């Protein structure tokens, strides 16, 4: 079945450091891929998405590229801020089915 | 736009009682809504898919008689935890997919349930 694997955290960085959170997936066909973010005490928010191979999703300085050849959708940001501290979830879905989430990666950014 | 609300945001109940959680799409219609459960520091696990006007589809291992789902209108789905036990304590999150507008889902803020 479909699944998502993302790097385990926590990830601890200093402000302005480069961020990469790895995400790989297993799916038949061509899923849509997503990154969601959950700030402390809040619900999930869509951060970015990509719906086909080689698409790049971007938002708030975060980027991720849909790589079908490596079945990956790694999240990157060139310079993190303290306000980026949150839990990040990689997810996929196909043909309108429910989202399948990775286990989440906690990011902690210190000043 | 695309706002989903949940009510209540948190609830404490005694063991053996039932609790109802509402999920509403405020500015769009949603034929399909999803209910997830999230344990502390863990991912979201899909519990069931709720389709307006029909019976919910439950994931394997989820007791349909314990977690009653009703999707009576295009803007409201409810999850009732019946005869709650402490192990049902969790964070319950719903999402809603706008009717006819692709596959994007919008999440509610979640409901924290504590069973004492």
Coordinates of N, CA and C in Angstrom, one line a residue:
Chain A
X1 N 0.8 -1.2 0.0 CA 0.0 0.0 0.0 C 0.9 1.2 0.0
X2 N 0.2 2.4 -0.1 CA 0.9 3.7 -0.1 C 1.5 4.0 1.2
X3 N 2.6 4.6 1.3 CA 3.2 5.0 2.5 C 4.1 6.2 2.4
X4 N 4.4 6.9 3.5 CA 5.3 8.0 3.5 C 6.3 7.8 4.6
X5 N 7.6 8.0 4.3 CA 8.7 7.9 5.3 C 9.4 9.2 5.3
X6 N 9.5 9.8 6.5 CA 10.2 11.0 6.6 C 11.2 10.9 7.8
X7 N 12.3 11.7 7.7 CA 13.4 11.6 8.6 C 12.8 11.9 10.0
X8 N 13.4 11.2 11.0 CA 13.0 11.3 12.3 C 13.7 12.5 12.9
X9 N 13.0 13.2 13.8 CA 13.6 14.3 14.5 C 14.0 14.0 15.9
X10 N 14.1 15.0 16.7 CA 13.9 16.4 16.4 C 15.1 16.9 15.6
X11 N 14.9 17.9 14.8 CA 15.9 18.7 14.1 C 16.1 20.0 14.9
X12 N 17.3 20.2 15.3 CA 17.6 21.4 16.1 C 18.6 22.3 15.3
X13 N 18.2 23.5 15.0 CA 19.1 24.4 14.2 C 19.1 25.8 14.8
X14 N 20.2 26.5 14.4 CA 20.3 27.9 14.8 C 19.6 28.7 13.7
X15 N 19.2 29.9 14.1 CA 18.5 30.8 13.2 C 19.5 31.1 12.0
X16 N 18.9 31.1 10.8 CA 19.6 31.4 9.6 C 20.3 30.1 9.0
X17 N 20.2 29.0 9.7 CA 20.8 27.8 9.1 C 19.9 27.2 8.0
X18 N 20.5 26.3 7.2 CA 19.8 25.7 6.1 C 19.1 24.5 6.6
X19 N 17.9 24.3 6.1 CA 17.0 23.2 6.6 C 16.8 22.2 5.4
X20 N 16.9 20.9 5.7 CA 16.4 19.9 4.8 C 15.7 18.8 5.7
X21 N 14.5 18.5 5.3 CA 13.8 17.4 6.0 C 13.5 16.4 4.8
X22 N 14.0 15.2 4.9 CA 13.8 14.2 3.9 C 12.5 13.5 4.0
X23 N 11.9 13.3 2.8 CA 10.7 12.6 2.7 C 10.7 11.7 1.5
X24 N 10.4 10.4 1.6 CA 10.3 9.5 0.5 C 8.9 8.8 0.6
X25 N 8.5 8.4 -0.6 CA 7.1 7.8 -0.6 C 7.1 6.5 -1.4
X26 N 6.1 5.7 -1.1 CA 5.8 4.5 -1.9 C 4.3 4.6 -2.3
X27 N 4.1 4.5 -3.6 CA 2.8 4.6 -4.1 C 2.7 4.0 -5.5
X28 N 1.6 3.6 -5.9 CA 1.4 3.2 -7.3 C 0.9 4.4 -8.0
X29 N 1.2 4.5 -9.3 CA 0.7 5.6 -10.0 C 1.4 6.9 -9.7
X30 N 0.6 8.0 -9.7 CA 1.1 9.3 -9.6 C 0.4 10.1 -8.5
X31 N 0.9 10.0 -7.3 CA 0.2 10.6 -6.2 C 0.5 12.1 -6.2
X32 N -0.3 12.9 -5.5 CA 0.0 14.3 -5.2 C 0.7 14.3 -3.8
X33 N 1.7 15.2 -3.7 CA 2.5 15.2 -2.5 C 2.4 16.6 -1.8
X34 N 2.4 16.5 -0.5 CA 2.2 17.7 0.3 C 3.1 17.8 1.5
X35 N 3.4 19.0 1.9 CA 4.0 19.3 3.2 C 3.0 20.1 4.0
X36 N 2.7 19.6 5.3 CA 1.9 20.3 6.2 C 2.7 20.7 7.4
X37 N 2.3 21.8 8.0 CA 3.0 22.3 9.2 C 2.0 22.4 10.4
X38 N 2.4 22.0 11.5 CA 1.6 22.1 12.7 C 2.4 22.9 13.8
X39 N 2.0 24.2 14.0 CA 2.6 25.0 15.0 C 2.0 24.6 16.4
X40 N 2.8 24.8 17.4 CA 2.4 24.4 18.8 C 1.0 24.9 19.1
X41 N 0.1 23.9 19.5 CA -1.2 24.2 19.9 C -2.2 24.5 18.8
X42 N -1.8 24.3 17.5 CA -2.6 24.7 16.4 C -2.9 23.5 15.5
X43 N -3.8 23.6 14.6 CA -4.1 22.5 13.6 C -3.2 22.5 12.5
X44 N -3.3 21.6 11.6 CA -2.5 21.4 10.5 C -2.8 22.5 9.4
X45 N -1.7 23.0 8.8 CA -1.8 24.0 7.7 C -1.0 23.5 6.5
X46 N -1.6 23.6 5.4 CA -0.9 23.2 4.2 C 0.2 24.2 4.0
X47 N 1.4 23.7 3.8 CA 2.6 24.5 3.6 C 2.9 24.6 2.1
X48 N 2.9 23.5 1.4 CA 3.1 23.5 -0.1 C 2.7 22.1 -0.6
X49 N 2.6 22.1 -1.9 CA 2.2 20.9 -2.6 C 2.7 20.8 -4.0
X50 N 2.7 19.6 -4.5 CA 3.1 19.3 -5.9 C 2.3 18.2 -6.4
X51 N 1.7 18.3 -7.6 CA 0.8 17.3 -8.1 C 1.3 16.4 -9.2
X52 N 2.5 16.8 -9.8 CA 3.1 15.9 -10.8 C 4.6 16.0 -10.7
X53 N 5.2 15.0 -11.4 CA 6.7 14.9 -11.4 C 7.3 16.2 -11.8
X54 N 8.4 16.5 -11.1 CA 9.2 17.7 -11.4 C 8.6 19.0 -11.0
X55 N 7.4 19.0 -10.5 CA 6.8 20.2 -10.0 C 7.5 20.6 -8.7
X56 N 7.6 21.9 -8.5 CA 8.2 22.4 -7.3 C 7.2 23.2 -6.6
X57 N 6.9 22.8 -5.3 CA 6.0 23.6 -4.5 C 6.8 24.6 -3.6
X58 N 6.3 25.7 -3.4 CA 7.0 26.7 -2.6 C 6.1 27.6 -1.8
X59 N 6.5 28.0 -0.6 CA 5.7 28.9 0.2 C 6.5 29.3 1.4
X60 N 6.5 30.6 1.7 CA 7.1 31.1 2.9 C 8.6 30.8 2.9
X61 N 9.3 30.7 1.8 CA 10.7 30.4 1.7 C 11.0 28.9 1.7
X62 N 10.0 28.1 1.9 CA 10.2 26.6 1.9 C 10.0 26.2 0.4
X63 N 10.7 25.1 0.1 CA 10.5 24.5 -1.3 C 10.6 23.0 -1.2
X64 N 10.0 22.3 -2.1 CA 10.1 20.9 -2.2 C 9.8 20.5 -3.7
X65 N 10.6 19.6 -4.2 CA 10.5 19.2 -5.6 C 10.1 17.8 -5.7
X66 N 9.1 17.5 -6.5 CA 8.5 16.2 -6.7 C 9.5 15.4 -7.6
X67 N 10.2 14.4 -7.0 CA 11.2 13.7 -7.8 C 10.7 12.2 -7.9
X68 N 10.1 11.9 -9.1 CA 9.6 10.6 -9.3 C 10.7 9.5 -9.4
X69 N 11.8 9.9 -9.9 CA 12.9 8.9 -10.1 C 13.4 8.4 -8.8
X70 N 13.4 9.3 -7.8 CA 13.9 8.9 -6.4 C 12.7 8.8 -5.4
X71 N 11.5 8.9 -5.9 CA 10.3 8.9 -5.1 C 10.5 9.7 -3.8
X72 N 10.9 11.0 -4.0 CA 11.2 11.9 -2.9 C 10.5 13.2 -3.0
X73 N 10.4 13.9 -1.9 CA 9.8 15.2 -1.9 C 10.4 15.9 -0.6
X74 N 11.7 16.2 -0.7 CA 12.4 16.7 0.4 C 12.1 18.2 0.6
X75 N 11.9 18.6 1.9 CA 11.6 20.0 2.2 C 12.9 20.8 2.5
X76 N 13.0 22.0 1.9 CA 14.2 22.8 2.2 C 13.8 24.2 2.4
X77 N 14.7 24.8 3.2 CA 14.6 26.3 3.4 C 16.0 26.8 3.6
X78 N 16.3 27.9 2.9 CA 17.7 28.4 3.0 C 18.1 29.0 4.3
X79 N 17.1 29.6 5.0 CA 17.5 30.3 6.2 C 16.3 30.3 7.2
X80 N 16.4 29.4 8.1 CA 15.2 29.2 9.0 C 15.2 30.3 10.1
X81 N 14.0 30.5 10.6 CA 13.7 31.5 11.6 C 13.2 30.8 12.9
X82 N 13.2 31.5 14.0 CA 12.7 30.9 15.2 C 11.2 30.6 15.0
X83 N 10.5 31.4 14.3 CA 9.1 31.2 14.0 C 8.8 30.0 13.2
X84 N 9.8 29.4 12.6 CA 9.6 28.1 11.8 C 9.5 26.9 12.7
X85 N 9.8 27.1 14.0 CA 9.7 25.9 14.9 C 8.3 25.3 14.9
X86 N 8.2 24.1 14.6 CA 6.9 23.4 14.4 C 7.2 22.0 14.1
X87 N 6.1 21.2 13.9 CA 6.2 19.9 13.4 C 5.8 19.9 11.9
X88 N 6.6 19.2 11.1 CA 6.3 19.2 9.7 C 6.0 17.8 9.2
X89 N 4.9 17.7 8.5 CA 4.4 16.4 8.0 C 4.4 16.3 6.5
X90 N 5.0 15.3 6.0 CA 5.0 15.0 4.6 C 3.8 14.1 4.3
X91 N 3.0 14.2 3.2 CA 1.8 13.5 3.0 C 1.6 13.2 1.5
X92 N 0.8 12.2 1.2 CA 0.4 12.0 -0.2 C -1.0 11.6 -0.2
X93 N -1.6 11.8 -1.4 CA -2.9 11.2 -1.7 C -3.0 10.9 -3.1
X94 N -4.0 10.1 -3.4 CA -4.3 9.7 -4.8 C -5.8 9.7 -5.1
X95 N -6.1 10.3 -6.2 CA -7.5 10.3 -6.7 C -8.5 10.6 -5.6
X96 N -8.2 11.6 -4.8 CA -9.2 12.0 -3.8 C -9.3 11.2 -2.6
X97 N -8.5 10.3 -2.4 CA -8.5 9.5 -1.1 C -8.0 10.3 0.0
X98 N -8.1 9.8 1.2 CA -7.6 10.5 2.4 C -6.1 10.6 2.3
X99 N -5.6 11.6 3.0 CA -4.1 11.8 3.0 C -3.5 10.7 3.8
X100 N -2.3 10.3 3.4 CA -1.5 9.4 4.2 C -0.3 10.2 4.6
X101 N 0.0 10.2 5.9 CA 1.0 11.1 6.5 C 2.2 10.3 6.9
X102 N 3.3 11.0 6.9 CA 4.5 10.5 7.5 C 4.4 10.8 9.0
X103 N 5.4 10.4 9.8 CA 5.3 10.4 11.2 C 5.6 11.8 11.8
X104 N 6.0 12.7 10.9 CA 6.2 14.1 11.4 C 7.7 14.3 11.9
X105 N 8.2 15.5 11.6 CA 9.5 15.9 12.1 C 9.4 17.2 12.8
X106 N 9.9 17.1 14.1 CA 9.9 18.3 14.9 C 11.1 19.2 14.6
X107 N 10.9 20.4 14.3 CA 12.0 21.4 14.0 C 12.0 22.4 15.2
X108 N 13.2 22.6 15.7 CA 13.3 23.5 16.8 C 14.5 24.5 16.3
X109 N 14.1 25.8 16.3 CA 15.1 26.8 15.8 C 15.4 27.7 17.0
X110 N 16.7 27.9 17.3 CA 17.0 28.8 18.4 C 17.7 30.0 17.8
X111 N 17.6 31.1 18.6 CA 18.2 32.4 18.2 C 19.6 32.5 18.7
Chain B
X1 N -10.6 32.1 2.7 CA -11.7 31.0 2.4 C -11.2 29.7 2.9
X2 N -12.0 28.7 2.7 CA -11.7 27.3 3.0 C -11.4 27.1 4.5
X3 N -12.3 27.5 5.3 CA -12.1 27.4 6.8 C -13.0 26.2 7.3
X4 N -12.3 25.4 8.1 CA -13.0 24.3 8.8 C -12.9 24.5 10.3
X5 N -14.0 24.4 10.9 CA -14.0 24.5 12.4 C -14.4 23.2 13.1
X6 N -13.9 23.1 14.3 CA -14.3 22.0 15.1 C -14.8 22.5 16.5
X7 N -15.8 21.7 17.0 CA -16.3 22.1 18.3 C -16.6 20.9 19.1
X8 N -16.2 20.7 20.3 CA -15.4 21.7 21.0 C -14.0 21.7 20.7
X9 N -13.2 22.6 21.1 CA -11.8 22.5 20.9 C -11.1 21.6 21.9
X10 N -11.7 21.5 23.1 CA -11.2 20.5 24.1 C -12.4 20.1 24.9
X11 N -12.3 18.9 25.4 CA -13.4 18.4 26.2 C -12.8 17.3 27.2
X12 N -13.3 17.4 28.4 CA -13.0 16.4 29.4 C -14.3 15.7 29.8
X13 N -14.3 14.3 29.8 CA -15.5 13.6 30.1 C -15.1 12.4 31.0
X14 N -16.1 11.9 31.6 CA -15.9 10.8 32.5 C -16.0 9.4 31.7
X15 N -15.3 8.5 32.2 CA -15.3 7.2 31.6 C -16.7 6.6 31.5
X16 N -17.1 6.1 30.4 CA -18.5 5.5 30.2 C -19.4 6.5 29.6
X17 N -19.1 7.7 29.5 CA -20.0 8.7 28.9 C -19.7 8.8 27.4
X18 N -20.6 9.5 26.6 CA -20.3 9.7 25.2 C -20.1 11.2 24.9
X19 N -19.3 11.4 23.9 CA -18.9 12.8 23.6 C -19.1 13.0 22.0
X20 N -19.7 14.1 21.7 CA -19.9 14.4 20.2 C -18.9 15.5 19.8
X21 N -18.3 15.3 18.7 CA -17.4 16.4 18.2 C -17.9 16.8 16.8
X22 N -18.0 18.1 16.6 CA -18.6 18.6 15.3 C -17.5 19.1 14.4
X23 N -17.6 18.9 13.2 CA -16.7 19.4 12.2 C -17.5 20.1 11.1
X24 N -17.2 21.4 10.9 CA -18.0 22.2 10.0 C -17.1 22.9 8.9
X25 N -17.5 22.8 7.7 CA -16.9 23.6 6.7 C -17.7 24.9 6.6
X26 N -17.0 26.1 6.9 CA -17.7 27.3 7.1 C -18.0 28.0 5.8
X27 N -17.2 27.9 4.8 CA -17.4 28.7 3.6 C -17.4 27.9 2.3
X28 N -17.6 26.6 2.4 CA -17.7 25.7 1.3 C -18.4 24.5 1.6
X29 N -18.9 23.8 0.6 CA -19.6 22.5 0.8 C -18.6 21.4 0.6
X30 N -18.8 20.4 1.4 CA -17.9 19.2 1.4 C -18.6 17.9 1.4
X31 N -18.6 17.3 0.3 CA -19.2 16.0 0.1 C -18.5 15.0 1.0
X32 N -17.2 15.1 1.1 CA -16.4 14.2 1.8 C -15.6 14.9 3.0
X33 N -15.7 14.2 4.1 CA -14.9 14.7 5.2 C -14.1 13.5 5.8
X34 N -13.0 13.7 6.4 CA -12.2 12.7 7.0 C -11.9 13.0 8.5
X35 N -11.9 11.9 9.2 CA -11.6 12.0 10.6 C -10.3 11.3 10.9
X36 N -9.4 12.0 11.6 CA -8.1 11.5 12.0 C -7.9 11.5 13.5
X37 N -7.0 10.7 13.9 CA -6.6 10.7 15.4 C -5.1 10.9 15.5
X38 N -4.7 11.7 16.4 CA -3.3 12.0 16.6 C -2.9 11.8 18.0
X39 N -2.0 10.8 18.2 CA -1.5 10.6 19.6 C -0.3 11.6 19.8
X40 N 0.0 11.9 21.0 CA 1.1 12.8 21.3 C 2.4 12.5 20.6
X41 N 3.0 13.4 19.9 CA 4.2 13.3 19.2 C 4.2 12.2 18.1
X42 N 3.0 11.9 17.6 CA 2.9 10.9 16.5 C 2.1 11.5 15.4
X43 N 2.1 10.7 14.3 CA 1.4 11.2 13.1 C -0.1 11.1 13.2
X44 N -0.8 11.6 12.2 CA -2.2 11.4 12.1 C -2.6 10.1 11.5
X45 N -3.5 9.4 12.1 CA -4.0 8.1 11.6 C -5.4 8.3 11.2
X46 N -5.7 7.9 9.9 CA -7.0 8.1 9.4 C -7.9 7.1 10.2
X47 N -9.1 7.6 10.6 CA -10.0 6.7 11.3 C -11.1 6.3 10.3
X48 N -11.7 7.3 9.6 CA -12.8 7.0 8.7 C -13.0 8.1 7.7
X49 N -13.6 7.7 6.6 CA -14.0 8.7 5.6 C -15.5 8.8 5.6
X50 N -16.0 10.1 5.7 CA -17.4 10.4 5.8 C -17.9 11.0 4.5
X51 N -18.9 10.4 4.0 CA -19.5 11.0 2.8 C -21.0 11.4 3.1
X52 N -21.3 12.6 2.7 CA -22.6 13.1 2.9 C -23.7 12.2 2.4
X53 N -24.6 11.9 3.3 CA -25.8 11.1 2.9 C -25.6 9.6 2.9
X54 N -24.4 9.1 3.2 CA -24.1 7.7 3.2 C -23.3 7.3 4.4
X55 N -23.2 6.0 4.6 CA -22.4 5.5 5.8 C -20.9 5.8 5.6
X56 N -20.3 6.0 6.7 CA -18.9 6.2 6.7 C -18.1 5.0 6.4
X57 N -17.0 5.1 5.9 CA -16.0 4.0 5.7 C -14.9 4.0 6.7
X58 N -14.9 3.0 7.5 CA -13.9 3.0 8.6 C -12.6 2.2 8.2
X59 N -11.5 2.7 8.7 CA -10.3 2.0 8.5 C -10.2 0.8 9.4
X60 N -9.3 -0.1 8.9 CA -9.2 -1.4 9.7 C -8.7 -1.1 11.1
X61 N -9.4 -1.8 12.0 CA -9.1 -1.6 13.4 C -9.8 -0.5 14.2
X62 N -10.6 0.2 13.4 CA -11.4 1.3 14.1 C -12.8 0.8 14.3
X63 N -13.3 0.8 15.5 CA -14.6 0.2 15.9 C -15.7 1.2 15.4
X64 N -16.5 0.8 14.5 CA -17.6 1.7 14.0 C -18.7 1.9 15.0
X65 N -18.9 1.0 15.9 CA -19.9 1.1 16.9 C -19.5 2.0 18.1
X66 N -18.2 2.2 18.2 CA -17.6 3.1 19.2 C -17.4 4.5 18.7
X67 N -17.0 4.6 17.5 CA -16.8 5.9 16.9 C -17.9 6.1 15.8
X68 N -19.0 6.7 16.2 CA -20.1 6.9 15.3 C -19.9 8.2 14.5
X69 N -20.0 8.1 13.2 CA -19.9 9.2 12.3 C -21.1 9.5 11.6
X70 N -21.6 10.7 11.6 CA -22.7 11.2 10.8 C -22.4 12.4 10.0
X71 N -22.8 12.3 8.7 CA -22.5 13.4 7.8 C -23.8 13.8 7.1
X72 N -24.6 14.5 7.9 CA -26.0 14.7 7.5 C -26.2 15.9 6.5
X73 N -25.2 16.7 6.4 CA -25.3 17.8 5.5 C -23.9 18.1 4.8
X74 N -23.9 18.9 3.8 CA -22.7 19.2 3.1 C -21.7 20.1 3.9
X75 N -22.1 20.5 5.0 CA -21.2 21.4 5.8 C -20.9 20.8 7.2
X76 N -21.5 19.7 7.6 CA -21.3 19.2 8.9 C -21.2 17.7 9.0
X77 N -20.1 17.3 9.7 CA -19.9 15.9 10.0 C -19.7 15.8 11.5
X78 N -20.2 14.8 12.2 CA -20.0 14.6 13.6 C -19.4 13.3 13.9
X79 N -18.6 13.3 14.9 CA -17.9 12.1 15.5 C -18.4 11.9 16.9
X80 N -19.0 10.8 17.2 CA -19.4 10.6 18.6 C -18.6 9.4 19.1
X81 N -17.9 9.7 20.2 CA -17.2 8.7 20.9 C -18.1 8.1 22.0
X82 N -18.5 6.9 21.8 CA -19.5 6.3 22.7 C -18.8 5.5 23.8
X83 N -19.3 5.5 25.0 CA -18.8 4.8 26.2 C -17.3 5.0 26.2
X84 N -16.9 6.3 26.3 CA -15.5 6.6 26.3 C -14.7 6.0 27.4
X85 N -13.4 5.6 27.1 CA -12.5 5.1 28.1 C -11.2 5.9 28.0
X86 N -10.4 5.9 29.1 CA -9.2 6.7 29.1 C -8.3 6.5 27.9
X87 N -8.3 5.3 27.3 CA -7.5 5.0 26.1 C -8.0 5.7 24.9
X88 N -9.2 6.3 25.0 CA -9.7 7.1 23.8 C -9.2 8.5 23.9
X89 N -8.6 8.9 25.0 CA -8.0 10.2 25.1 C -7.0 10.5 23.9
X90 N -7.3 11.5 23.2 CA -6.4 11.8 22.0 C -6.8 13.1 21.4
X91 N -6.1 13.4 20.3 CA -6.4 14.7 19.6 C -7.1 14.2 18.3
X92 N -8.4 14.7 18.1 CA -9.2 14.3 17.0 C -9.2 15.4 16.0
X93 N -8.9 15.1 14.7 CA -8.8 16.2 13.7 C -9.7 15.8 12.5
X94 N -10.4 16.7 12.0 CA -11.2 16.4 10.8 C -10.6 17.2 9.7
X95 N -10.9 16.8 8.5 CA -10.6 17.6 7.3 C -11.8 17.5 6.3
X96 N -11.9 18.4 5.5 CA -13.0 18.5 4.5 C -12.5 18.8 3.1
X97 N -13.1 18.1 2.2 CA -12.7 18.3 0.8 C -13.8 19.0 0.1
X98 N -13.5 20.2 -0.5 CA -14.6 20.9 -1.2 C -15.2 20.1 -2.3
X99 N -16.4 20.2 -2.5 CA -17.1 19.4 -3.5 C -16.8 19.9 -4.9
X100 N -16.3 19.0 -5.7 CA -16.1 19.3 -7.1 C -14.9 20.2 -7.4
X101 N -14.0 20.4 -6.4 CA -12.8 21.3 -6.6 C -11.5 20.5 -6.4
X102 N -11.4 19.4 -7.0 CA -10.1 18.7 -6.9 C -10.0 17.9 -5.6
X103 N -8.8 17.7 -5.2 CA -8.6 16.7 -4.1 C -8.0 17.4 -2.9
X104 N -7.9 18.7 -2.8 CA -7.3 19.4 -1.7 C -8.2 19.2 -0.5
X105 N -7.6 19.1 0.7 CA -8.4 19.0 1.9 C -8.0 20.1 2.9
X106 N -8.9 20.5 3.7 CA -8.7 21.6 4.6 C -9.0 21.1 6.0
X107 N -8.1 21.4 6.9 CA -8.1 20.8 8.2 C -8.7 21.7 9.3
X108 N -9.5 21.0 10.2 CA -9.9 21.7 11.3 C -8.8 21.9 12.4
X109 N -9.0 22.7 13.4 CA -8.0 22.9 14.4 C -7.8 21.7 15.4
X110 N -8.7 20.8 15.4 CA -8.6 19.6 16.2 C -9.4 19.8 17.5
X111 N -9.7 18.7 18.1 CA -10.4 18.6 19.4 C -9.6 17.7 20.3
X112 N -9.2 18.2 21.5 CA -8.5 17.5 22.5 C -9.5 16.8 23.4
X113 N -9.5 15.5 23.4 CA -10.4 14.7 24.3 C -9.6 14.1 25.4
X114 N -10.1 14.3 26.6 CA -9.5 13.7 27.8 C -10.6 12.9 28.5
X115 N -10.4 11.6 28.7 CA -11.4 10.8 29.4 C -10.8 10.4 30.8
X116 N -11.5 10.8 31.8 CA -11.0 10.5 33.2 C -11.6 9.3 33.8

